[in-house]
Amino acid sequence: MFNEVFCRIAARIAEVSRFSFDEINRCMEKSNHSKKQDVTLFVIKISNAPDADAKELFDAIVDARIELIENVSMKGSSISFDVNKRAIMKDVLCAIQSKQDKFGSNEIGKGKRMVVEYSSPNIAKIFHVGHLRTTILGQFIVNLLRECGYETTSINFFGDWGKQFGLVLLGYMKHGSEEELEKDPLRHLFDVYVKISRDAKDDAGVDAEAREIFRKMEEDGDEWCMGLWKKFRMLSVEKYKQLYKRLNVEFDVYSGESMYNERGKQIVETCGLVKTDPDGSKVFDFGDNQKVLAMKNDGTTLYITRDIAAAKERLEEYMPEKIIYVVSSEQNKHFEDLFRTLKLLGLDESRFQHVNYGLVAGMSTRAGKVEFLEDIVDEATSVMKRVMQADDSRSSFTPEEIDSTAEILALSTLLVMDFTAKRIKGYEFDVEKRARNTSGTGPYLQYAHCRLKSIEMRNNEVDYSSIDAIDFSLICVPEVFELVYKLLWYEHVVEKCLDDYEPSRIVTYLQDLAGCINSAINSLRVMGVDKELAKARLLVLSSARIVLQNGLKILGATPLSKM
Ligand code: ARG
């Protein structure tokens, strides 16, 4: 609808002037800021005599009285005007009602495939807030790509290999308990790892022993060690799956570094592009003293070696347009090295993209620093519950309703907190502050959705489905004009996200939309008004609710009906 409306406008202007449709399009800038005019034509971009041409164009537009535009003005060689909301209202609302939860989707990616790798926590290490960022940001990107028609494969690439697993296994032998492991594998393996690292500080023998265990795993595939390692991995993945469910996060593929150890070695040995350093290690040499270590002198692989093998395999297996890695900016150097090595190996660099993000000031609670995903979600949920219980209007909620609503609101709070600024910026992790229903938060968006939903439910006997029978003149008020124009922009905002994978675009849009909704609700009472008026008003409100709902879903939130 968005492109259609502005193309129609450009076509009409081209018709009445001596500029072509393409020229008008090229100089046309659109805005949805309430303080600016909707459209500006920068004539200087298409003319060598901009002042004279602008004057002529201005007169032509005014004389033509184009139905789609109004308030035409001129400043220097720029012409501005507003879109006539009255003229587009029916088409916009009609498009939303006919597409429903597909409104906002497009077919840009039709027939193309994308691979997105995200979350990728390390077994036996902490899941810090940075991992929460990759998890929700990655899922947002997957939701977005699917909305834009891409076949998308989501991959979780566990940190399940490397010399620390020698320590983890040794730690488990010394300090582990099968019962604890089954009960809470993530915490137990972390505990064990912390304990054995402490032992290693006092006793140099521990490190040597751990190294020997890892060597046995890598080189001999020692059955007993590998059996234990498999169990650690399996239990950890199962636990993570449960936690991801609470975040509306889902993976098509659970992969991990361990699967690319052998292939990594093979690539290093057969590619013919590595040199051997004096100490016996193998490197990719880029000249100018720039090297990337490919294999240690004891024949073990590195993080990057396993990434090289994984990247190659993903290209071969999925043939994607791109592989997107959602990983913190702390690993910028790693991905630069990875991508140039892949290029050296003859792969097309443009098919790899690192989508990074900044550091977050960690989450602390009374109990100390939060180190596990489960604690982040639990803590956010309990904050939310406290906020809800402090409010009398929740007295009709059953305890179960409070629990499930608090969990959904907690996730919305986390998502909006994380997605409000540009990815590269860090922010302070403060759920307490972000859990309140004030402009800019997750609960604020959910609240607007609940208000609309409740109006719809209370008036479900009003039938506005035959749009041709609606009398639009009844709703020609500024609040509706502003709201309808906002709704028109949704498709465009989704499309723009493909350029930079910035969820802040959608959050900013939805916050503005929620503002428009709140003012519209106040002047569009449905209950007890004339039937025709009720129909027209409900059509607008339900359309706004559909768009808000679609936006929340792309972010990864579950839209609420009641809170
Ligand atoms: N496991 C790593 C970490 O937690 C992130 C892995 C990122 N992905 C990759 N293909 N290197 O730091």
XYZ file of C-alpha atoms and ligand atoms in Angstrom:
575
model
C 0.000 0.000 0.000
C 2.825 2.377 0.942
C 4.574 2.167 -2.412
C 1.267 2.248 -4.229
C 0.134 5.485 -2.574
C 3.387 7.343 -3.213
C 3.697 5.996 -6.752
C 0.192 7.201 -7.468
C 1.161 10.640 -6.174
C 4.349 10.734 -8.254
C 2.461 9.584 -11.331
C -0.161 12.309 -10.953
C 2.504 14.990 -10.556
C 4.415 13.680 -13.586
C 1.200 13.839 -15.585
C 0.695 17.543 -14.932
C 4.349 18.635 -15.219
C 7.167 18.203 -17.715
C 9.141 15.938 -15.392
C 8.983 12.205 -15.756
C 7.694 9.769 -13.147
C 11.276 8.650 -12.441
C 12.469 12.212 -11.954
C 9.675 13.004 -9.525
C 10.407 9.813 -7.623
C 14.105 10.610 -7.488
C 13.586 14.021 -5.880
C 10.758 12.981 -3.573
C 11.353 12.595 0.159
C 8.657 11.179 2.425
C 8.290 11.740 6.120
C 6.041 10.604 8.912
C 7.090 13.145 11.508
C 4.091 15.022 12.768
C 6.070 18.278 12.728
C 7.113 18.024 9.088
C 5.077 18.087 5.907
C 4.549 14.578 4.544
C 6.363 14.982 1.236
C 9.059 17.297 -0.098
C 10.231 17.513 -3.710
C 13.844 18.664 -3.956
C 13.761 20.093 -7.453
C 17.481 20.874 -7.276
C 18.130 17.142 -7.669
C 16.537 17.011 -11.118
C 17.012 20.450 -12.607
C 19.771 22.813 -13.691
C 17.535 25.823 -13.150
C 15.932 24.731 -9.878
C 14.329 28.014 -8.837
C 12.526 28.600 -12.100
C 11.594 24.945 -12.502
C 10.314 24.719 -8.937
C 8.096 27.730 -9.481
C 6.676 26.215 -12.630
C 6.156 22.822 -10.971
C 4.548 24.421 -7.942
C 2.051 26.289 -10.134
C 1.307 23.157 -12.118
C 0.624 21.134 -8.970
C -1.595 23.815 -7.460
C -3.539 24.277 -10.691
C -4.094 20.570 -11.147
C -5.783 20.209 -7.735
C -4.530 16.668 -7.316
C -6.937 14.855 -5.061
C -4.257 12.895 -3.210
C -2.373 15.915 -1.894
C -3.049 19.111 0.008
C -1.341 22.099 1.691
C 1.170 22.629 -1.112
C 3.907 25.093 -0.212
C 7.241 26.198 -1.624
C 10.498 27.250 -0.038
C 13.417 28.085 -2.317
C 13.469 25.306 -4.876
C 11.721 22.770 -2.665
C 8.034 22.008 -2.810
C 6.276 20.435 0.143
C 2.786 19.057 0.615
C 0.743 16.699 2.751
C -0.944 13.509 1.737
C -4.711 13.896 1.737
C -5.680 11.327 4.360
C -9.322 11.475 3.422
C -8.362 10.226 -0.035
C -6.257 7.272 1.130
C -8.136 6.238 4.265
C -10.377 3.624 2.715
C -7.596 1.932 0.742
C -5.276 1.732 3.743
C -7.898 0.283 6.071
C -9.097 -2.075 3.363
C -5.577 -3.417 2.800
C -5.065 -4.046 6.520
C -8.405 -5.777 6.945
C -7.947 -8.015 3.943
C -4.383 -9.038 4.785
C -4.807 -9.236 8.570
C -1.701 -10.824 10.104
C 0.006 -10.776 6.686
C -0.174 -6.994 6.541
C 3.403 -5.729 6.499
C 4.814 -8.822 4.839
C 6.343 -8.658 1.369
C 7.971 -10.919 -1.201
C 11.391 -9.326 -1.478
C 13.062 -12.584 -0.498
C 10.891 -14.917 -2.502
C 12.877 -17.866 -3.791
C 15.957 -16.892 -1.779
C 17.468 -18.454 1.297
C 19.207 -16.971 4.307
C 21.090 -18.595 7.150
C 21.118 -16.830 10.506
C 23.367 -17.974 13.303
C 22.694 -16.599 16.779
C 22.682 -17.260 20.519
C 25.547 -19.806 20.377
C 26.311 -19.977 24.107
C 29.300 -21.816 25.530
C 28.643 -24.964 27.479
C 30.033 -24.778 31.025
C 30.446 -21.033 30.828
C 28.063 -18.307 31.854
C 25.290 -17.038 29.638
C 25.830 -13.331 30.008
C 23.538 -10.505 28.961
C 25.480 -10.303 25.704
C 24.181 -13.780 24.890
C 20.655 -12.593 25.618
C 21.225 -9.861 23.052
C 22.321 -12.224 20.282
C 19.434 -14.558 21.139
C 16.635 -12.017 20.833
C 18.264 -9.967 18.082
C 18.902 -13.100 16.041
C 15.324 -14.251 16.433
C 14.126 -10.796 15.384
C 16.209 -11.057 12.204
C 14.763 -14.489 11.459
C 11.203 -13.223 12.018
C 11.919 -10.236 9.790
C 13.427 -12.300 6.967
C 10.513 -14.711 7.020
C 8.100 -11.769 6.924
C 9.969 -10.611 3.834
C 9.564 -13.931 2.062
C 13.008 -15.468 2.642
C 13.412 -19.145 3.325
C 15.383 -18.870 6.531
C 17.417 -21.428 8.446
C 18.204 -20.567 12.054
C 21.314 -22.117 13.565
C 22.589 -22.260 17.113
C 26.345 -22.854 17.091
C 27.232 -24.045 20.556
C 30.625 -23.458 22.070
C 30.986 -27.159 22.780
C 34.617 -27.776 21.911
C 38.054 -26.486 22.841
C 40.658 -27.126 25.453
C 38.387 -26.017 28.310
C 36.467 -29.262 27.858
C 39.487 -31.120 29.168
C 39.068 -29.054 32.319
C 35.310 -29.528 32.449
C 35.652 -33.301 32.223
C 38.392 -33.387 34.817
C 36.352 -31.063 37.019
C 33.374 -33.343 36.751
C 35.447 -36.371 37.720
C 36.692 -34.558 40.818
C 33.733 -32.403 41.867
C 30.734 -33.556 39.842
C 27.501 -35.278 40.777
C 25.258 -37.101 38.366
C 22.166 -35.999 40.254
C 23.108 -32.326 40.108
C 23.983 -32.663 36.458
C 20.578 -34.076 35.567
C 18.808 -31.490 37.685
C 20.470 -28.402 36.294
C 23.198 -29.136 33.762
C 24.026 -25.527 32.957
C 24.660 -24.494 36.545
C 26.356 -27.711 37.532
C 28.836 -27.705 34.657
C 29.611 -24.080 35.355
C 30.193 -24.851 39.058
C 32.448 -27.714 38.205
C 34.377 -25.559 35.769
C 34.853 -22.802 38.347
C 36.070 -25.295 40.961
C 38.567 -27.013 38.719
C 39.893 -23.675 37.443
C 40.559 -22.799 41.079
C 42.357 -26.107 41.597
C 44.439 -25.421 38.520
C 45.726 -22.203 40.034
C 47.333 -24.020 42.966
C 48.389 -27.162 41.178
C 50.163 -27.060 37.830
C 49.449 -30.765 37.369
C 45.756 -30.081 36.842
C 46.337 -28.204 33.621
C 48.565 -30.892 32.230
C 46.005 -33.530 33.080
C 43.213 -31.502 31.451
C 45.262 -31.008 28.328
C 45.869 -34.722 28.135
C 42.132 -35.396 28.442
C 41.333 -32.978 25.648
C 44.079 -34.464 23.488
C 42.524 -37.892 24.039
C 39.176 -36.491 22.941
C 40.502 -34.774 19.838
C 42.984 -37.329 18.655
C 41.839 -40.687 19.905
C 38.134 -39.980 20.232
C 38.440 -41.726 23.620
C 35.166 -43.522 24.179
C 34.691 -42.866 27.863
C 35.543 -39.163 27.620
C 33.413 -38.709 24.553
C 30.482 -40.471 26.204
C 30.580 -38.092 29.121
C 31.037 -35.092 26.864
C 28.030 -36.160 24.767
C 25.905 -36.369 27.859
C 26.967 -32.859 28.945
C 26.118 -31.524 25.547
C 22.795 -33.288 25.246
C 21.579 -32.201 28.681
C 22.700 -28.616 28.084
C 20.952 -28.406 24.723
C 17.736 -29.794 26.227
C 17.829 -27.240 29.023
C 18.500 -24.410 26.586
C 15.584 -25.515 24.431
C 13.229 -25.102 27.393
C 14.596 -21.651 28.111
C 14.400 -20.531 24.489
C 10.743 -21.462 24.480
C 10.135 -18.872 27.187
C 11.704 -16.285 24.873
C 9.716 -17.297 21.734
C 13.034 -18.371 20.249
C 13.393 -21.452 18.095
C 16.193 -22.998 16.066
C 16.033 -25.199 13.007
C 19.507 -26.550 13.649
C 21.449 -27.170 16.835
C 25.023 -27.226 15.713
C 28.291 -26.658 17.518
C 32.005 -26.201 17.170
C 32.613 -29.864 17.960
C 31.164 -30.900 14.615
C 33.789 -29.002 12.650
C 36.945 -30.122 14.319
C 37.862 -32.836 11.838
C 36.764 -30.869 8.800
C 38.733 -27.878 10.039
C 41.885 -29.975 10.156
C 41.231 -31.372 6.708
C 40.818 -27.922 5.204
C 44.053 -26.722 6.769
C 45.912 -29.778 5.521
C 44.563 -29.864 1.974
C 43.939 -26.256 0.937
C 47.579 -25.632 0.044
C 47.371 -22.100 1.393
C 48.902 -22.425 4.848
C 52.488 -21.910 5.892
C 54.265 -23.520 8.794
C 55.658 -21.131 11.370
C 59.059 -21.782 12.987
C 57.314 -23.137 16.112
C 55.439 -25.685 14.020
C 52.019 -24.034 14.030
C 50.139 -23.545 10.757
C 49.042 -20.103 9.588
C 47.186 -18.409 6.770
C 49.651 -15.762 5.656
C 48.299 -12.495 4.253
C 51.700 -10.837 3.868
C 52.717 -7.655 5.754
C 53.163 -9.747 8.867
C 49.416 -10.366 8.910
C 48.651 -13.925 9.802
C 45.726 -15.956 10.965
C 46.598 -18.949 13.104
C 44.988 -22.077 11.641
C 46.329 -24.930 13.728
C 48.468 -25.115 16.833
C 51.777 -26.944 16.825
C 50.214 -29.824 18.766
C 47.798 -30.358 15.854
C 44.689 -29.071 17.632
C 42.251 -26.723 15.917
C 41.233 -23.216 16.929
C 37.940 -21.362 17.189
C 38.525 -19.824 13.768
C 39.462 -23.139 12.148
C 36.138 -24.612 13.201
C 34.334 -21.502 11.951
C 35.990 -21.818 8.547
C 34.785 -25.389 8.203
C 31.276 -24.512 9.383
C 30.993 -21.585 6.950
C 32.072 -23.720 4.001
C 29.604 -26.418 4.863
C 26.703 -23.992 5.314
C 27.337 -22.487 1.886
C 27.383 -25.922 0.300
C 24.418 -27.291 2.181
C 21.980 -24.356 2.120
C 23.237 -22.283 -0.813
C 22.056 -19.122 0.928
C 22.197 -15.609 -0.366
C 23.931 -14.786 2.909
C 25.058 -16.250 6.193
C 24.417 -13.793 8.989
C 26.371 -14.077 12.239
C 24.746 -12.280 15.154
C 27.651 -11.859 17.554
C 28.880 -9.109 19.892
C 31.197 -6.380 18.586
C 33.899 -7.803 20.866
C 34.389 -10.369 18.123
C 34.759 -7.885 15.250
C 38.375 -8.895 14.775
C 37.505 -12.575 14.731
C 34.960 -12.065 11.967
C 37.282 -9.838 9.952
C 39.877 -12.591 10.111
C 37.314 -15.260 9.338
C 35.901 -13.482 6.298
C 39.275 -12.670 4.773
C 40.412 -16.232 5.286
C 37.265 -17.486 3.581
C 38.024 -15.139 0.705
C 41.568 -16.486 0.515
C 40.007 -19.948 0.252
C 38.102 -18.764 -2.813
C 34.694 -18.137 -1.259
C 32.613 -15.099 -2.103
C 33.037 -12.613 0.747
C 29.757 -10.856 0.068
C 27.890 -13.910 1.292
C 28.989 -13.459 4.902
C 27.784 -10.755 7.220
C 28.593 -10.045 10.841
C 25.661 -8.291 12.552
C 27.167 -6.986 15.771
C 25.964 -5.212 18.882
C 27.428 -3.345 21.838
C 28.046 -4.321 25.424
C 25.417 -4.116 28.113
C 26.094 -2.991 31.645
C 25.389 -6.285 33.395
C 22.334 -7.248 35.323
C 22.751 -7.320 39.080
C 20.199 -8.358 41.642
C 20.183 -8.517 45.411
C 21.582 -12.017 45.129
C 24.552 -10.810 43.099
C 25.418 -10.726 39.449
C 23.162 -12.714 37.162
C 25.023 -15.401 35.289
C 22.389 -17.626 33.720
C 19.692 -17.072 31.157
C 17.166 -18.627 33.473
C 17.907 -16.036 36.151
C 17.546 -13.152 33.733
C 14.094 -14.351 32.681
C 13.022 -15.269 36.235
C 14.206 -11.975 37.653
C 12.434 -9.953 34.949
C 9.258 -11.982 35.511
C 9.296 -11.469 39.255
C 9.838 -7.726 38.867
C 6.866 -7.668 36.530
C 4.763 -9.663 38.945
C 5.509 -7.233 41.730
C 4.516 -4.321 39.516
C 1.278 -6.082 38.598
C 0.359 -7.041 42.128
C 0.912 -3.505 43.353
C -1.901 -2.372 41.073
C -5.492 -2.897 42.277
C -6.909 -3.167 38.762
C -5.464 -6.706 38.609
C -7.725 -7.977 41.391
C -9.815 -9.949 38.883
C -6.766 -11.952 37.710
C -6.310 -15.515 38.888
C -2.821 -16.356 40.194
C -2.163 -18.346 37.004
C -3.166 -15.372 34.888
C -0.813 -13.154 36.845
C 2.035 -15.619 36.266
C 1.520 -16.067 32.552
C 0.874 -12.367 31.944
C 3.926 -11.372 33.971
C 6.097 -13.701 31.906
C 4.851 -12.230 28.616
C 5.228 -8.676 29.894
C 8.717 -9.449 31.173
C 9.795 -10.609 27.739
C 8.241 -7.531 26.106
C 10.149 -5.418 28.604
C 13.447 -7.128 27.783
C 12.854 -6.918 24.037
C 11.925 -3.257 23.985
C 14.732 -2.344 26.398
C 17.231 -4.084 24.136
C 15.807 -2.906 20.810
C 15.208 0.763 21.616
C 18.621 2.109 20.659
C 20.778 1.165 17.690
C 22.379 -2.265 18.048
C 25.911 -0.984 18.439
C 25.019 1.041 21.505
C 25.134 -0.485 24.929
C 22.545 0.264 27.584
C 22.052 -0.207 31.251
C 20.187 -3.356 32.067
C 17.450 -2.114 34.395
C 14.255 -4.124 34.307
C 12.820 -2.343 37.327
C 12.830 0.947 35.449
C 11.626 -0.519 32.139
C 8.769 -2.597 33.575
C 6.442 0.368 34.100
C 3.725 1.233 31.672
C 5.205 4.524 30.498
C 5.964 5.686 27.007
C 9.062 3.980 25.609
C 8.653 0.639 27.361
C 7.417 -2.811 26.361
C 4.401 -2.674 28.694
C 3.353 0.601 27.042
C 3.011 -1.187 23.684
C 1.198 -4.124 25.232
C -1.152 -1.786 27.064
C -2.208 -0.056 23.846
C -2.817 -3.483 22.321
C -4.928 -4.567 25.318
C -7.024 -1.403 25.183
C -7.869 -1.999 21.531
C -8.509 -5.665 22.053
C -10.897 -4.968 24.886
C -12.854 -2.419 22.830
C -13.167 -5.005 20.070
C -14.314 -7.690 22.457
C -16.852 -5.499 24.199
C -18.352 -4.527 20.842
C -18.128 -7.802 19.009
C -21.701 -7.514 17.725
C -20.749 -4.487 15.607
C -20.106 -5.785 12.093
C -17.782 -3.576 10.059
C -16.725 -6.270 7.588
C -18.414 -4.809 4.504
C -16.109 -1.861 4.097
C -18.019 -0.497 1.100
C -20.929 0.215 3.401
C -18.851 2.264 5.853
C -19.499 5.999 5.936
C -15.959 7.403 6.098
C -17.135 10.969 6.423
C -18.056 10.101 10.016
C -14.437 9.624 11.005
C -12.772 12.539 9.270
C -11.092 13.887 12.398
C -7.412 14.765 12.941
C -6.747 11.813 15.287
C -7.912 9.355 12.640
C -5.970 11.103 9.888
C -2.807 10.925 11.919
C -3.392 7.299 12.834
C -4.188 6.208 9.278
C -1.067 7.903 7.955
C 0.995 6.081 10.616
C -0.557 2.781 9.594
C 0.376 3.455 5.982
C 4.047 3.535 7.008
C 4.233 0.121 8.623
C 5.086 -1.838 5.466
C 7.847 0.607 4.678
C 9.382 0.382 8.157
C 9.539 -3.420 7.883
C 11.183 -3.172 4.484
C 13.782 -0.668 5.722
C 14.838 -3.076 8.465
C 16.274 -5.327 5.787
C 18.921 -2.677 5.071
C 20.496 -2.716 8.502
C 18.750 -5.230 10.749
C 17.962 -2.517 13.286
C 14.935 -3.513 15.369
C 14.951 0.027 16.771
C 13.180 1.065 13.574
C 10.185 -1.053 14.511
C 10.286 -0.143 18.198
C 10.349 3.581 17.416
C 7.519 3.124 14.963
C 5.394 1.130 17.416
C 5.969 3.623 20.216
C 4.713 6.411 17.930
C 1.833 4.247 16.814
C 0.869 3.499 20.422
C 0.849 7.247 21.063
C -1.490 7.812 18.104
C -3.674 4.941 19.284
C -3.992 6.380 22.770
C -5.161 9.737 21.486
C -7.490 8.156 18.946
C -9.128 5.894 21.529
C -10.060 8.895 23.625
C -11.959 10.533 20.789
C -13.393 7.413 19.166
C -15.823 5.999 21.682
C -17.662 2.983 20.301
C -19.896 1.901 23.150
C -23.350 3.488 23.071
C -22.885 5.566 19.896
C -24.913 5.407 16.692
C -24.473 2.122 14.794
C -22.928 3.592 11.641
C -20.522 5.648 13.697
C -19.601 2.618 15.792
C -18.819 0.612 12.645
C -16.548 3.267 11.195
C -14.712 3.828 14.450
C -14.258 0.147 15.107
C -12.836 -0.354 11.639
C -10.099 2.174 12.427
C -9.357 0.812 15.880
C -9.245 -2.798 14.775
C -6.901 -1.903 11.901
C -4.552 -0.191 14.339
C -4.675 -3.260 16.557
C -3.717 -5.541 13.652
C -0.668 -3.446 12.835
C 0.448 -3.200 16.454
C 0.020 -6.948 16.835
C 2.049 -7.693 13.691
C 4.830 -5.407 14.862
C 4.975 -6.978 18.320
C 5.219 -10.415 16.738
C 8.182 -9.468 14.557
C 9.972 -8.222 17.653
C 9.362 -11.610 19.234
C 6.651 -10.624 21.723
C 3.299 -12.309 22.243
C 0.538 -9.685 21.943
C -1.606 -9.626 25.102
C -5.394 -9.233 25.344
C -5.437 -8.289 28.971
C -2.878 -6.994 31.480
N 30.313 -19.283 21.417
C 30.795 -17.965 21.120
C 30.741 -17.089 22.366
O 29.929 -17.297 23.213
C 30.009 -17.289 20.048
C 30.000 -18.006 18.725
C 29.697 -17.084 17.616
N 29.583 -17.723 16.348
C 30.583 -18.122 15.569
N 30.301 -18.709 14.452
N 31.820 -17.890 15.871
O 31.516 -16.170 22.478
